[in-house]
XYZ file of C-alpha atoms in Angstrom:
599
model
C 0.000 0.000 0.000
C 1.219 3.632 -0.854
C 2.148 4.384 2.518
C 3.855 1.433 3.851
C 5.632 1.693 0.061
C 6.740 5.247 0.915
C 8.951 4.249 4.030
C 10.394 1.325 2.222
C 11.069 3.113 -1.020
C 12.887 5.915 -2.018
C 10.359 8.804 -1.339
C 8.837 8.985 -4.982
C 5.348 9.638 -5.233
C 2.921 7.601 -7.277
C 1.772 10.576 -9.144
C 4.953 10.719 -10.721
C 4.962 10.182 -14.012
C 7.391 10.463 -16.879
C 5.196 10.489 -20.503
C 8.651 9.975 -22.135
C 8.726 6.387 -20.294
C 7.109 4.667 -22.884
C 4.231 5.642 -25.265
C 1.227 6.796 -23.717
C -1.004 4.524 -26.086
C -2.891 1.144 -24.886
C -6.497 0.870 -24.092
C -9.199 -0.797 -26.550
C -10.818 0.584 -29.936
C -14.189 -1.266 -30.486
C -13.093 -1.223 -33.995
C -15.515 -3.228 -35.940
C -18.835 -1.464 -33.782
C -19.787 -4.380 -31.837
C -20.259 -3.132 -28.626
C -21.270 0.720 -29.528
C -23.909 0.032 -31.937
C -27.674 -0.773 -30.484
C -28.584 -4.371 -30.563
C -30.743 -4.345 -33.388
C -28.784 -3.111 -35.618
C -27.167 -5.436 -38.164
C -23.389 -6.184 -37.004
C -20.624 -8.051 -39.226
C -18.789 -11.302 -37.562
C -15.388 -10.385 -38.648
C -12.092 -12.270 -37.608
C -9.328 -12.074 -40.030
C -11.708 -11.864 -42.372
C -15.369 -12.580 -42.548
C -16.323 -15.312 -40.660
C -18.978 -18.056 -42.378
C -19.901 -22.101 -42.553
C -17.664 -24.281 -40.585
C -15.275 -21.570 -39.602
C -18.223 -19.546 -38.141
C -19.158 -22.481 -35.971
C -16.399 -22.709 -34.064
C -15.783 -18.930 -33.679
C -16.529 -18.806 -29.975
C -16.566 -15.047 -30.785
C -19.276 -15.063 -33.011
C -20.911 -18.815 -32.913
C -24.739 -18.678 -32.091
C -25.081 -22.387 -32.572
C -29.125 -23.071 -33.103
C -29.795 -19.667 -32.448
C -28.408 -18.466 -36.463
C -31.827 -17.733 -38.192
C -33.019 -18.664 -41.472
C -31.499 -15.704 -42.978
C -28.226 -15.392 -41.026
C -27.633 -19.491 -42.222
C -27.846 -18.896 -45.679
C -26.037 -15.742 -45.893
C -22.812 -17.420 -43.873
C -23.275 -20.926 -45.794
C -24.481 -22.785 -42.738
C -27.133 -24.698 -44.460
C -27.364 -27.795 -43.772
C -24.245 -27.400 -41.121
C -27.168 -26.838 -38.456
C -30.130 -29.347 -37.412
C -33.053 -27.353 -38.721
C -34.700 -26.005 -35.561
C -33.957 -22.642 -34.559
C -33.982 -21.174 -30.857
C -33.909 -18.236 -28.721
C -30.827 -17.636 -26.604
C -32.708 -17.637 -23.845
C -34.071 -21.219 -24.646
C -30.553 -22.316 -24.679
C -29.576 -20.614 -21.340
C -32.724 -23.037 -20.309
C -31.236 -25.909 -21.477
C -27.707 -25.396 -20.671
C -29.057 -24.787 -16.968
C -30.717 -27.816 -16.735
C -27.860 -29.829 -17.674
C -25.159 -28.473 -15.900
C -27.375 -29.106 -12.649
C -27.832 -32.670 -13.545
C -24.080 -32.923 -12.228
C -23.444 -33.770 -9.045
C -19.405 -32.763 -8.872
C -18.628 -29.170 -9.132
C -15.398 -29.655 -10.928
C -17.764 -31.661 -13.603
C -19.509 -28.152 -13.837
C -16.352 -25.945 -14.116
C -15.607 -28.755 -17.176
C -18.845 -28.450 -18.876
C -18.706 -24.083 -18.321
C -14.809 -23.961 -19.888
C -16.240 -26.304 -22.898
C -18.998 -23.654 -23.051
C -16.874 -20.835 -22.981
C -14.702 -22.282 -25.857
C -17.873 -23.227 -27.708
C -19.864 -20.303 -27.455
C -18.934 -16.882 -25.717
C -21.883 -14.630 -25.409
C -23.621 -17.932 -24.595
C -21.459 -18.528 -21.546
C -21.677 -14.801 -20.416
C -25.337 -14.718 -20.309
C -24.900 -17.735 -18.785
C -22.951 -16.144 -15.982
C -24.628 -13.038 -15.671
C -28.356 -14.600 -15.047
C -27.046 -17.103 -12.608
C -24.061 -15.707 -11.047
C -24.897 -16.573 -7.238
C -25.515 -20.657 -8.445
C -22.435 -20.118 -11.204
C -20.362 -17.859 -9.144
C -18.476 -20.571 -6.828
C -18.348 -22.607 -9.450
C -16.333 -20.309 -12.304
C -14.207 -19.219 -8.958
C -13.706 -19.805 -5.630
C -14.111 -22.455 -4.272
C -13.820 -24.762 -7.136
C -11.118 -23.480 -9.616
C -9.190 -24.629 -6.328
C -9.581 -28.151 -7.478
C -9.495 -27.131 -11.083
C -6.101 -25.771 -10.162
C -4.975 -29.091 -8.682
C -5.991 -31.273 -11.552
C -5.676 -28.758 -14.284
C -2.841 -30.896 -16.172
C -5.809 -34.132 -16.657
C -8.935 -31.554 -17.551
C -6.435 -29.294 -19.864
C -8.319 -28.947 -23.065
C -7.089 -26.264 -25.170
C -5.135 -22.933 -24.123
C -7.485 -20.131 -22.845
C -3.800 -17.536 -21.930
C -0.383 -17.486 -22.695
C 2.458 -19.245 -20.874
C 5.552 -17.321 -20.497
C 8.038 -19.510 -19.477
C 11.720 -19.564 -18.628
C 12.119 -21.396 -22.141
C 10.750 -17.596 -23.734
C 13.465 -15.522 -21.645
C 14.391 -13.102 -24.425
C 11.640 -13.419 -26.612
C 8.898 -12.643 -24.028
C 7.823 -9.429 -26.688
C 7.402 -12.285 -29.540
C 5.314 -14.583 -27.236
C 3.206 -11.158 -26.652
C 2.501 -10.887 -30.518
C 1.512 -14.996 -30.702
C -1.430 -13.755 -28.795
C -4.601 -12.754 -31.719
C -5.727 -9.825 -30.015
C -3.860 -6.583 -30.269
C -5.940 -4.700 -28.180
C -5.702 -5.658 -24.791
C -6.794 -4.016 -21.369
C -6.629 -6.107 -18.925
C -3.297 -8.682 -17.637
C -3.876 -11.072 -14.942
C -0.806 -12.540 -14.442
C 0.235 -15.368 -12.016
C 3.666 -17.183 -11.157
C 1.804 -19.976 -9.338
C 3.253 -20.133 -5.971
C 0.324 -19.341 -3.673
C -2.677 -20.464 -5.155
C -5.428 -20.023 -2.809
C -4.374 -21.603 0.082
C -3.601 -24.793 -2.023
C 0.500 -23.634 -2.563
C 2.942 -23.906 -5.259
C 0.946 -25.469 -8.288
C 3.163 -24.185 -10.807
C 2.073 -23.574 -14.262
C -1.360 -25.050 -13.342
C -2.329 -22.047 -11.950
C -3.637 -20.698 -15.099
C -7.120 -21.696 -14.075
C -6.925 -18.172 -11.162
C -5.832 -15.594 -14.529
C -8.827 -17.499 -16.557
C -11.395 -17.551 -13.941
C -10.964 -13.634 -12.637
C -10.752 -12.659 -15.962
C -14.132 -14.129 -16.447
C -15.411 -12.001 -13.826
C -13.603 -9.385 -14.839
C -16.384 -9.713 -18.336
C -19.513 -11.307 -16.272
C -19.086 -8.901 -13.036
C -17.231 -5.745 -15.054
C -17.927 -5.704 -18.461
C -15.006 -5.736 -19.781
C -15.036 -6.624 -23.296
C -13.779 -10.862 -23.233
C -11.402 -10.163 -26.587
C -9.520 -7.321 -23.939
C -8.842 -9.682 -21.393
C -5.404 -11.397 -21.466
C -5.005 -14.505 -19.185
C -1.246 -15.337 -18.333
C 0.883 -17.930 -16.593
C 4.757 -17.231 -16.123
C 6.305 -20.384 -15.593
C 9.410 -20.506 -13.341
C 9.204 -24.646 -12.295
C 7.641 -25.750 -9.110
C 8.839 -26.927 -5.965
C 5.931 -28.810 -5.421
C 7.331 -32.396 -5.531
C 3.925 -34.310 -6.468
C 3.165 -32.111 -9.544
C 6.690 -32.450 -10.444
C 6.569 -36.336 -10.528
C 2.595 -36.067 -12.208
C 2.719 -37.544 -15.361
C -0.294 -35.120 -16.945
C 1.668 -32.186 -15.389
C 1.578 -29.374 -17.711
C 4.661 -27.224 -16.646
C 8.446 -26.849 -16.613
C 9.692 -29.659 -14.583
C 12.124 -28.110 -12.272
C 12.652 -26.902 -9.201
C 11.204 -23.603 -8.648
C 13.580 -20.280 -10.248
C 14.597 -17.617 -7.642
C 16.560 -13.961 -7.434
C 18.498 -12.871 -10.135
C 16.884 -14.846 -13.112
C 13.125 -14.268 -11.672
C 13.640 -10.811 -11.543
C 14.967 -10.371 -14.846
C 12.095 -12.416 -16.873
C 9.613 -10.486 -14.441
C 11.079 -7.156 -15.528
C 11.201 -8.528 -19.450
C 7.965 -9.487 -19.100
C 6.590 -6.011 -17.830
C 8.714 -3.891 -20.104
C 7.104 -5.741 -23.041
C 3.895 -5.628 -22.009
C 3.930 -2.185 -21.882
C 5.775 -1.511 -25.336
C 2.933 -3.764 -26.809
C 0.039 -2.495 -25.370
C 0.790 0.663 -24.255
C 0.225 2.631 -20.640
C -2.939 2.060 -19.504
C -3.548 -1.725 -19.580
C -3.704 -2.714 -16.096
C -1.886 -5.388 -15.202
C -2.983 -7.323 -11.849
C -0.829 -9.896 -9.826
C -2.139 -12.538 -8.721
C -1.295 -15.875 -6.439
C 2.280 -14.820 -6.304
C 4.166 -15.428 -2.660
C 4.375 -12.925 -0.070
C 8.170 -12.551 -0.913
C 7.368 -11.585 -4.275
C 4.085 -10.176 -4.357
C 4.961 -7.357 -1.914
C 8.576 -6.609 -4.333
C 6.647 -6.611 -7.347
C 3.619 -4.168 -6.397
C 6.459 -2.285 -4.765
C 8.465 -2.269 -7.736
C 6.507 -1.562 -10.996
C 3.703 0.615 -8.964
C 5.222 3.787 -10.068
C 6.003 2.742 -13.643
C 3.073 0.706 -14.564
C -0.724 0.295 -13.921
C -0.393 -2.259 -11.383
C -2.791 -3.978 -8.557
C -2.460 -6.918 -6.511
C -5.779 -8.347 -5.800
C -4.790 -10.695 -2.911
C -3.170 -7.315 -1.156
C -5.168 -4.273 -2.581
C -8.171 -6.296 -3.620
C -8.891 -8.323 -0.117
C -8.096 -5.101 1.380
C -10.664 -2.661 -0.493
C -13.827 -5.709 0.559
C -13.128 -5.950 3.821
C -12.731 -2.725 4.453
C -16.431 -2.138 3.083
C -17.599 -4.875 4.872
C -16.284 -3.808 8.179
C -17.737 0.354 7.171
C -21.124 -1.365 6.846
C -20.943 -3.572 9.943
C -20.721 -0.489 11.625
C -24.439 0.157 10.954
C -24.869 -2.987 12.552
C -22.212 -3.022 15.967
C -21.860 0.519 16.636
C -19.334 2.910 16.874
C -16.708 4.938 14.219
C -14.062 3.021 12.826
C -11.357 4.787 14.937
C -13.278 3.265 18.104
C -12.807 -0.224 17.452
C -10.315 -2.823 17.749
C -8.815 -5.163 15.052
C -7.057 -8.357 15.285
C -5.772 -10.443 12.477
C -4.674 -14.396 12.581
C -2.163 -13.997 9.563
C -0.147 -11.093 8.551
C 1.011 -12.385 5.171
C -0.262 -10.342 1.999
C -3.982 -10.128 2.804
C -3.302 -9.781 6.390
C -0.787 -6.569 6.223
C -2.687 -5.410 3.010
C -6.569 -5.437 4.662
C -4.254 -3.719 7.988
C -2.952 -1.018 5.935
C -6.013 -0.186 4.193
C -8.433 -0.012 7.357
C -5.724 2.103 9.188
C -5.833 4.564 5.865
C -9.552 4.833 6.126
C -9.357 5.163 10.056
C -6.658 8.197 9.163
C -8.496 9.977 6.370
C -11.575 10.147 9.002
C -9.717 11.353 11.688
C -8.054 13.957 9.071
C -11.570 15.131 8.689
C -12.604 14.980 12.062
C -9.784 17.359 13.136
C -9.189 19.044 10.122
C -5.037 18.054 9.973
C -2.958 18.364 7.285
C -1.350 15.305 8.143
C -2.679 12.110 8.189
C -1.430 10.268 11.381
C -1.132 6.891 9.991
C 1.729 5.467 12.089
C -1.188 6.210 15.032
C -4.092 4.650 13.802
C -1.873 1.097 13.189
C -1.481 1.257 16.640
C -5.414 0.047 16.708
C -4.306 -2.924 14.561
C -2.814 -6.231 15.948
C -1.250 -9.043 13.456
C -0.905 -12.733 14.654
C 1.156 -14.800 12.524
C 2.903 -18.250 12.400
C 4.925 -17.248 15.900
C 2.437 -15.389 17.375
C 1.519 -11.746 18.348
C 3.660 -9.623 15.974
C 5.709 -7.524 18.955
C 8.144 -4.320 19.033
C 10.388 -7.133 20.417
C 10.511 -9.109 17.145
C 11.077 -6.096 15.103
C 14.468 -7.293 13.733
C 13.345 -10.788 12.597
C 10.362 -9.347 11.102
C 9.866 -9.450 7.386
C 9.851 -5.845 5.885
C 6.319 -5.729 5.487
C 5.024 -7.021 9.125
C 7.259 -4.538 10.654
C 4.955 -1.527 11.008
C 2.809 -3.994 12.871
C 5.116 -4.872 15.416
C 3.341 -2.856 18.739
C 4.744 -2.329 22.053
C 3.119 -5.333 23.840
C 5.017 -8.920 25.653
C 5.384 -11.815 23.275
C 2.209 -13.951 23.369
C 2.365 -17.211 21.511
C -0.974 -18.081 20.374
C -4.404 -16.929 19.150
C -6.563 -17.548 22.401
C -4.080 -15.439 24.290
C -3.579 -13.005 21.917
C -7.620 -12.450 22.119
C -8.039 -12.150 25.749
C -5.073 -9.887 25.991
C -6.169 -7.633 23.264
C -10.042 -7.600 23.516
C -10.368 -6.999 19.963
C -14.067 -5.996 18.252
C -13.173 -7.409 15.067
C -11.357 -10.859 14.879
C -10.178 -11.413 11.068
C -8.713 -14.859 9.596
C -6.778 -14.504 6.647
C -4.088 -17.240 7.624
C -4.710 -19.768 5.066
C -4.936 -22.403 7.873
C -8.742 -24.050 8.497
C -10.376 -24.349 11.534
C -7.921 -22.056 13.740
C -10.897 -20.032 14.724
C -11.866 -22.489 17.724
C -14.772 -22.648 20.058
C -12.377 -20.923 22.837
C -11.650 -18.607 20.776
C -14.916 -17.210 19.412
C -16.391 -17.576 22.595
C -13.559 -15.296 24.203
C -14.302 -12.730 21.537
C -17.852 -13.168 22.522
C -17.405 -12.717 26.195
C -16.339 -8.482 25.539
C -18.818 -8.154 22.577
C -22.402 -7.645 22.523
C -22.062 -8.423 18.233
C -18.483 -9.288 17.485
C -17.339 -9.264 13.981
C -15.854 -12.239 12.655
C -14.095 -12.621 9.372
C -12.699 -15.882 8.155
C -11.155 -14.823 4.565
C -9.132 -17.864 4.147
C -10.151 -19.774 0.428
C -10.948 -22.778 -0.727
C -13.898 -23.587 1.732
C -11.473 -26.284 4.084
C -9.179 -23.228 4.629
C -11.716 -21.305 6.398
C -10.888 -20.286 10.202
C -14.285 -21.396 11.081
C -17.918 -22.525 9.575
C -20.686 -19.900 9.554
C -22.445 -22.492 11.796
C -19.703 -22.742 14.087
C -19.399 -18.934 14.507
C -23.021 -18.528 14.658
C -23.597 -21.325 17.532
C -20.317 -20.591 19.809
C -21.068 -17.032 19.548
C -24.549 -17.390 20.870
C -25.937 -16.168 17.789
C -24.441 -12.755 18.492
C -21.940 -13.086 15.893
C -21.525 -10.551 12.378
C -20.204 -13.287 10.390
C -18.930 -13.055 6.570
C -16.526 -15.670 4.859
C -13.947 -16.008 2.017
C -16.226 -19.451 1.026
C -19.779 -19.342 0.322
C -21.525 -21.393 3.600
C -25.144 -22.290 3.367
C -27.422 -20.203 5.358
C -27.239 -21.715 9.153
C -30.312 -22.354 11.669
C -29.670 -21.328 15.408
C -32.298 -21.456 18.240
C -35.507 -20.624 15.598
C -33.762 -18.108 13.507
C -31.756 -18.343 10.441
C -28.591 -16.297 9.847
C -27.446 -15.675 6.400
C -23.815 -15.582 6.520
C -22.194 -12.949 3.731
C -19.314 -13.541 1.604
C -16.357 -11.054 1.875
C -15.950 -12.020 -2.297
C -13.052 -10.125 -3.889
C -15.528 -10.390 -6.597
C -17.500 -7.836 -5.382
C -14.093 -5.315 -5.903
C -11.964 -5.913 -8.508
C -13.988 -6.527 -11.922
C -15.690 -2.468 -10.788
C -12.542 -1.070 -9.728
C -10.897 -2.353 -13.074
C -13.761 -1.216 -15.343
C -13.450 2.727 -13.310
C -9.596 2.513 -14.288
C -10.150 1.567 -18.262
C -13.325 4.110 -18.673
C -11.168 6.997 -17.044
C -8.016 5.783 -18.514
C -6.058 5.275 -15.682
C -2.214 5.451 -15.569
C -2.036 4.194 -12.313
C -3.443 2.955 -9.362
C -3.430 5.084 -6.106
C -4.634 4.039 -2.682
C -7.344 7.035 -2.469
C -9.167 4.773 -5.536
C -8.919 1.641 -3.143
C -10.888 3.322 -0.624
C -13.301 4.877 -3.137
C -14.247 1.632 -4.267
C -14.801 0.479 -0.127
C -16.626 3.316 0.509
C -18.753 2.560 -2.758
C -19.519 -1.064 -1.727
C -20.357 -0.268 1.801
C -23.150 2.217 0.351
C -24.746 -0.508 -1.221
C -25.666 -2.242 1.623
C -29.353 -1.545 2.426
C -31.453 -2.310 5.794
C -33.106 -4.661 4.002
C -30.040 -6.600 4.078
C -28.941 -5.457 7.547
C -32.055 -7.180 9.173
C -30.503 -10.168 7.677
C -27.221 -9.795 9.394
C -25.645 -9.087 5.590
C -22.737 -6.936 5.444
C -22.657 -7.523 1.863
C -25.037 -6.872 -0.834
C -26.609 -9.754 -2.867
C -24.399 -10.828 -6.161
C -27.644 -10.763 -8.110
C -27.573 -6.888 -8.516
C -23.354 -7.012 -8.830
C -23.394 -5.563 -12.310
C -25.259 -2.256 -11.067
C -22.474 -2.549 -7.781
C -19.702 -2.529 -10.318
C -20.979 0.272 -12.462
C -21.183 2.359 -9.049
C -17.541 1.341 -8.155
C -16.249 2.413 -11.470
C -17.732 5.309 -11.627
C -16.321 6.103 -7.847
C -12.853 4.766 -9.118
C -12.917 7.150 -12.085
C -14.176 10.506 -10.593
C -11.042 9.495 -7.923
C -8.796 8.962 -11.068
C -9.492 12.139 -12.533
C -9.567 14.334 -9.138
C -6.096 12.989 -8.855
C -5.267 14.173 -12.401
C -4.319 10.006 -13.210
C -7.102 10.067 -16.181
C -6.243 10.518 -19.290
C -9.540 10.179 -20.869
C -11.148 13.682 -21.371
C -13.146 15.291 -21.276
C -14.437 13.895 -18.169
C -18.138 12.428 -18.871
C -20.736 14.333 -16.882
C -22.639 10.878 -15.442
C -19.862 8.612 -14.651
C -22.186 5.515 -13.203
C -24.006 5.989 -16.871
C -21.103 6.009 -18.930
C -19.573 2.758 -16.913
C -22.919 1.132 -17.431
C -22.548 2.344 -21.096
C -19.415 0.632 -21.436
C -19.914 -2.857 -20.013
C -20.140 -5.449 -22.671
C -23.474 -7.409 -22.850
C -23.692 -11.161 -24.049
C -26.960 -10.653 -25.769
C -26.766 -12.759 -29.268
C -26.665 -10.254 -32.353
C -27.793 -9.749 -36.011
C -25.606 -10.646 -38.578
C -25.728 -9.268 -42.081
């Protein structure tokens, strides 16, 4: 975050900005009219060249399968290619539906979606879109976990690219193998830290395909202007490396000099071939990395780091509209965290921001105190309470955290010496969020807030039942896994999902409307602060500190427009003018998956 970055770097701001760095270009044309153009009017499916029979078929771009009408299949030569019947997309969404529920295995599911995806494009969108609570932890968490894992036996056809040691040098060339030239949005991962699954190598593909998914479904963003990629440094995860079906270099895993250098290739020629403002987002890399790179290539590049910035920015809005629900200001509660790796220190950083930019307001300083407001925030990590004591065997990053305090050794202790009003899990170890310890938390809270972020599902600190029944009932509980609604003593809690989903796809689309050149921490916290707004009482009578999914698309177009009107206060926009109605120009700019005419 911008102001931990600021003591460890040298002092430069991230409003500096040199337009004689590299050419000021990037972003996406809608060059053939697809998108801009009303949906009745006539379109042409162009690839290379005009699309038609066979070829048109398996377009996933343009294919409409049964849905091509009389017209459209004699025009592209389809007769006769097609069974005769014609239907409505929405008949197929219908029947699609119904099959994909006939399976009983979720990963069977994520199979049958991918083959849809390759198949049919605005198919699998609409798909997406109409269902995205029954779809949602299906494309993503908590199943691409397992896709992850057995990605090598279910690999089909390439959805990214793969950058791998074998391309150092040529990493530009590997760039121009991809068939769209206008991109907007990188998500990139080495594979080290997949969810809380580890080093899976190059199978981690399946993260970069399945937010960039999102990034369309949730976002908008056009599907031809997202860029999925795996960089492939070997693995030093010892079953993979002995898997037959393994997909990836096998070696042990590449470190320092020679990481760094196809990392820095790999950024330098992303930006000479698509220009400034794509945005380019980390993902599943190692704490040792991730924190370097952001770090890095934050002050020369669009950059974000979902698992730091993006875990950060929704739980932060979660815990601003728990407030509604426990009480208090921000500055008058207590946080403790059990992990302090990259979405530990990163959700840390960001709630100590927000608690500093109110107390800036409240007092009218001109500096923000944030080295004060920390001082509310305790981190717990593998050795216990992160101390003053520890300072010097501290990595850089957990240093700021280390507080005057004596050593304690565990979590239960850590609780009852600290008395926090907020207990948050982001440790990537399950079930460390015992019955002691929510029932400590419980004993000094009238409604404590409990956050277990850690992903896939058996990562979780605790079950939303668990929380729910040690706590008495009194518990605000939200998750990193979806959990089933949960039945205590006649009433039913509805446990929320703290869903990076509900963040990043938004706060991408605000950066490519306002064209963005980078990414500053005031945009993080617009995009919180956006969220949290969008929590009604409906939904706090329900014990919700999270708004549906169903209405996510309208959420999105809010955060975007939040993100941009931040972007261009900062002067970091470099579209102009500025729109007037930034929530209807995002909403004007996010793709749609409905089928269209062909001439």
């Amino acid at each position: 975050m911008e102001s931990t970055f600021n003591e460890l770097g040298d002092k430069a701001s991230v409003l500096d900005f040199d337009p004689k760095s590299a050419d000021v270009g990037g972003g996406v044309e809608d060059i053939y009219g697809e998108d801009t153009a009303t949906e009745d009017q006539l379109v042409t499916p162009w690839t290379y060249s005009v699309a038609s029979g066979y070829s048109l078929l398996r377009d996933p771009q343009y294919n409409k399968g049964l849905a091509f009408t009389e017209k459209e299949r004699d025009t592209h030569y389809l007769r006769g290619l097609l069974p005769p019947a014609t239907c409505s997309q929405q008949l197929q969404e219908k029947k699609l539906m119904n099959n994909i529920r006939q399976y009983q295995v979720p990963l069977q599911k994520y199979m049958a979606l991918t083959e849809l995806q390759e198949r049919n494009e605005r198919l699998f969108y609409k798909l997406l879109i109409d269902n995205v609570e029954e779809l949602l932890p299906i494309v993503y968490t908590p199943t691409v976990g397992e896709a992850c894992q057995k990605f090598g036996s279910i690999f089909r056809r390439p959805q990214g690219l793969y950058i791998s040691l074998k391309e150092k040098g040529k990493v530009l060339e590997v760039l121009k193998n991809w068939p769209e030239r206008t991109v907007q949005v990188i998500v990139v991962t080495d594979g080290e830290r997949i969810l809380g699954l580890g080093d899976l190598g190059c199978q981690g593909m399946g993260i970069p395909v399945g937010k960039l998914a999102l990034y369309t479904a949730l976002g908008g963003v056009r599907p031809s202007a997202c860029l999925p990629i795996t960089i492939d440094v070997g693995t030093n995860n010892k079953q993979l490396l002995e898997d037959e079906f393994y997909i990836g270099l096998r070696q042990k895993r590449t470190t320092g000099k020679e990481y760094a250098d196809l990392l820095d290739e790999f950024m330098s020629a992303v930006k000479q071939n698509y220009g400034e403002k794509v945005l380019i987002q980390f993902e599943d890399f190692a704490n040792h990395n991730a924190f370097q790179l952001l770090e890095k290539y934050r002050r020369t590049h669009l950059v974000f780091n979902d698992d730091i910035q993006g875990t950060a920015a929704v739980v932060l809005a979660g815990v601003v509209a728990a407030l509604r629900l426990v009480g208090g200001s921000l500055s008058e509660h207590k946080f403790l965290f059990l992990g302090a790796g990259e979405a530990g220190t990163g959700i840390a950083e960001l709630i100590a921001l927000e608690i500093s930019k109110k107390v800036l307001t409240f007092y009218n300083q001109t500096k923000t105190p944030v080295e004060e407001t920390r001082k509310k925030i305790w981190l717990v990590d593998s050795k216990g309470l992160i101390v003053s004591s520890r300072k010097d065997s501290l990595q850089q990053f957990k240093k700021p955290w280390a507080h005057e305090h004596e050593p304690i050794d565990n979590l239960l202790d850590a609780v009852k010496a600290i008395k926090p009003t907020v207990l948050i899990g982001s440790s990537g170890v399950g079930r460390t969020f015992t019955k002691e310890v929510i029932e400590a938390v419980s004993s000094f809270n009238e409604k404590p807030l409990i956050l277990a972020l850690s992903n896939p599902t058996s990562q979780s600190e605790c079950t939303a039942e668990e929380a729910y029944t040690w706590s008495k009932g009194r518990a605000i509980f939200a998750s990193g896994s979806p959990f089933d609604p949960v039945e205590y003593n006649g009433k039913v809690y509805v446990p929320g999902q703290s869903n990076n989903a509900y963040i990043f796809p938004g706060f991408g689309l605000g950066l490519v409307i306002s064209g963005a050149i980078r990414v500053h921490d005031d945009m993080l916290l617009a995009a919180s602060e956006s969220l949290a707004g969008e929590v009604t009482e409906e939904y706090f009578e329900k014990g919700l500190i999270y708004p549906p999914f169903s209405n996510i698309r309208k959420i999105s177009a809010h955060i975007a427009a939040n993100v941009a009107a931040k972007a261009y206060e900062l002067g970091l926009a470099t579209r102009l003018p500025r729109p007037e109605n930034l929530v209807k120009y995002a909403e004007s700019c996010m793709y749609s998956p409905v089928y269209r005419n062909y001439r």
